[in-house]
């Protein structure tokens, strides 16, 4: 079978039109958003998250270097930081947008990122929603006054807690960093500080049984904690991020 020179050249342009991922993202935005008049919409807002993601992990990277876990890293590594500021509806919008962008990459540059996407989509959407709800529920065990930004939920008792905390601060010890869940006993969560093998790195926090049941072994919590002398469990000061066990290999 023979192909015309023009057809071969066109296919080569698709397969080897290698550009930086941010340039491809801008081209996708100009083509899709301008044509559909999506400027200023919720979709535009969610697109900015994808732009932030690419800037953080793929700045100056060529589109040909994108790996199959491009989607999984966005969902499980990048998204948890936004769990308190996004609604469930917005999470679904941004996932649809990322799907459309990957389809654009495939059509324009011949790079198929859909294999991993199709294989893991349902399971990973369930996983990010699990993390989403855990991060919101766990806030009431912290000293954070703002429990959620969208919708805005404020704990009016937190100021009293902070005042009391200052009074006993000299009788407390503090830790912070990434902690991996290694076991659960009812509402007692046993964790160890990531990257440390010492037995002294094990800590315990207490939450409601219903919340504990949603947490998984090897999930990672990025948090600040404190413990009063003679107490066996630690109190959570604040939780910065909560990561699924599925993405633990990417956590520093």
PDB file of N, CA and C in Angstrom, residues 33 36-47:
ATOM      1  N   UNK A  33     -11.734  27.643  24.300  1.00  0.00           N
ATOM      2  CA  UNK A  33     -12.473  28.613  25.109  1.00  0.00           C
ATOM      3  C   UNK A  33     -12.958  29.803  24.290  1.00  0.00           C
ATOM      4  N   UNK A  36     -15.890  28.722  22.064  1.00  0.00           N
ATOM      5  CA  UNK A  36     -17.121  28.400  22.772  1.00  0.00           C
ATOM      6  C   UNK A  36     -17.539  29.495  23.754  1.00  0.00           C
ATOM      7  N   UNK A  37     -16.812  30.608  23.754  1.00  0.00           N
ATOM      8  CA  UNK A  37     -17.145  31.743  24.617  1.00  0.00           C
ATOM      9  C   UNK A  37     -17.263  31.320  26.081  1.00  0.00           C
ATOM     10  N   UNK A  38     -16.193  30.685  26.586  1.00  0.00           N
ATOM     11  CA  UNK A  38     -16.185  30.188  27.958  1.00  0.00           C
ATOM     12  C   UNK A  38     -15.403  31.099  28.906  1.00  0.00           C
ATOM     13  N   UNK A  39     -14.964  32.246  28.412  1.00  0.00           N
ATOM     14  CA  UNK A  39     -14.170  33.152  29.236  1.00  0.00           C
ATOM     15  C   UNK A  39     -14.995  33.648  30.421  1.00  0.00           C
ATOM     16  N   UNK A  40     -14.408  33.550  31.626  1.00  0.00           N
ATOM     17  CA  UNK A  40     -15.074  34.046  32.827  1.00  0.00           C
ATOM     18  C   UNK A  40     -16.044  33.071  33.462  1.00  0.00           C
ATOM     19  N   UNK A  41     -16.156  31.866  32.942  1.00  0.00           N
ATOM     20  CA  UNK A  41     -17.086  30.874  33.484  1.00  0.00           C
ATOM     21  C   UNK A  41     -16.385  29.994  34.518  1.00  0.00           C
ATOM     22  N   UNK A  42     -17.170  29.104  35.140  1.00  0.00           N
ATOM     23  CA  UNK A  42     -16.582  28.135  36.073  1.00  0.00           C
ATOM     24  C   UNK A  42     -15.560  27.258  35.356  1.00  0.00           C
ATOM     25  N   UNK A  43     -15.829  26.980  34.097  1.00  0.00           N
ATOM     26  CA  UNK A  43     -14.898  26.166  33.317  1.00  0.00           C
ATOM     27  C   UNK A  43     -13.555  26.876  33.176  1.00  0.00           C
ATOM     28  N   UNK A  44     -13.590  28.181  32.980  1.00  0.00           N
ATOM     29  CA  UNK A  44     -12.352  28.961  32.883  1.00  0.00           C
ATOM     30  C   UNK A  44     -11.583  28.910  34.204  1.00  0.00           C
ATOM     31  N   UNK A  45     -12.309  29.009  35.302  1.00  0.00           N
ATOM     32  CA  UNK A  45     -11.690  28.946  36.627  1.00  0.00           C
ATOM     33  C   UNK A  45     -11.000  27.604  36.844  1.00  0.00           C
ATOM     34  N   UNK A  46     -11.648  26.527  36.426  1.00  0.00           N
ATOM     35  CA  UNK A  46     -11.067  25.203  36.596  1.00  0.00           C
ATOM     36  C   UNK A  46      -9.883  24.984  35.656  1.00  0.00           C
ATOM     37  N   UNK A  47      -9.929  25.618  34.487  1.00  0.00           N
ATOM     38  CA  UNK A  47      -8.799  25.526  33.563  1.00  0.00           C
ATOM     39  C   UNK A  47      -7.530  26.075  34.212  1.00  0.00           C
TER      40      UNK A  47
END
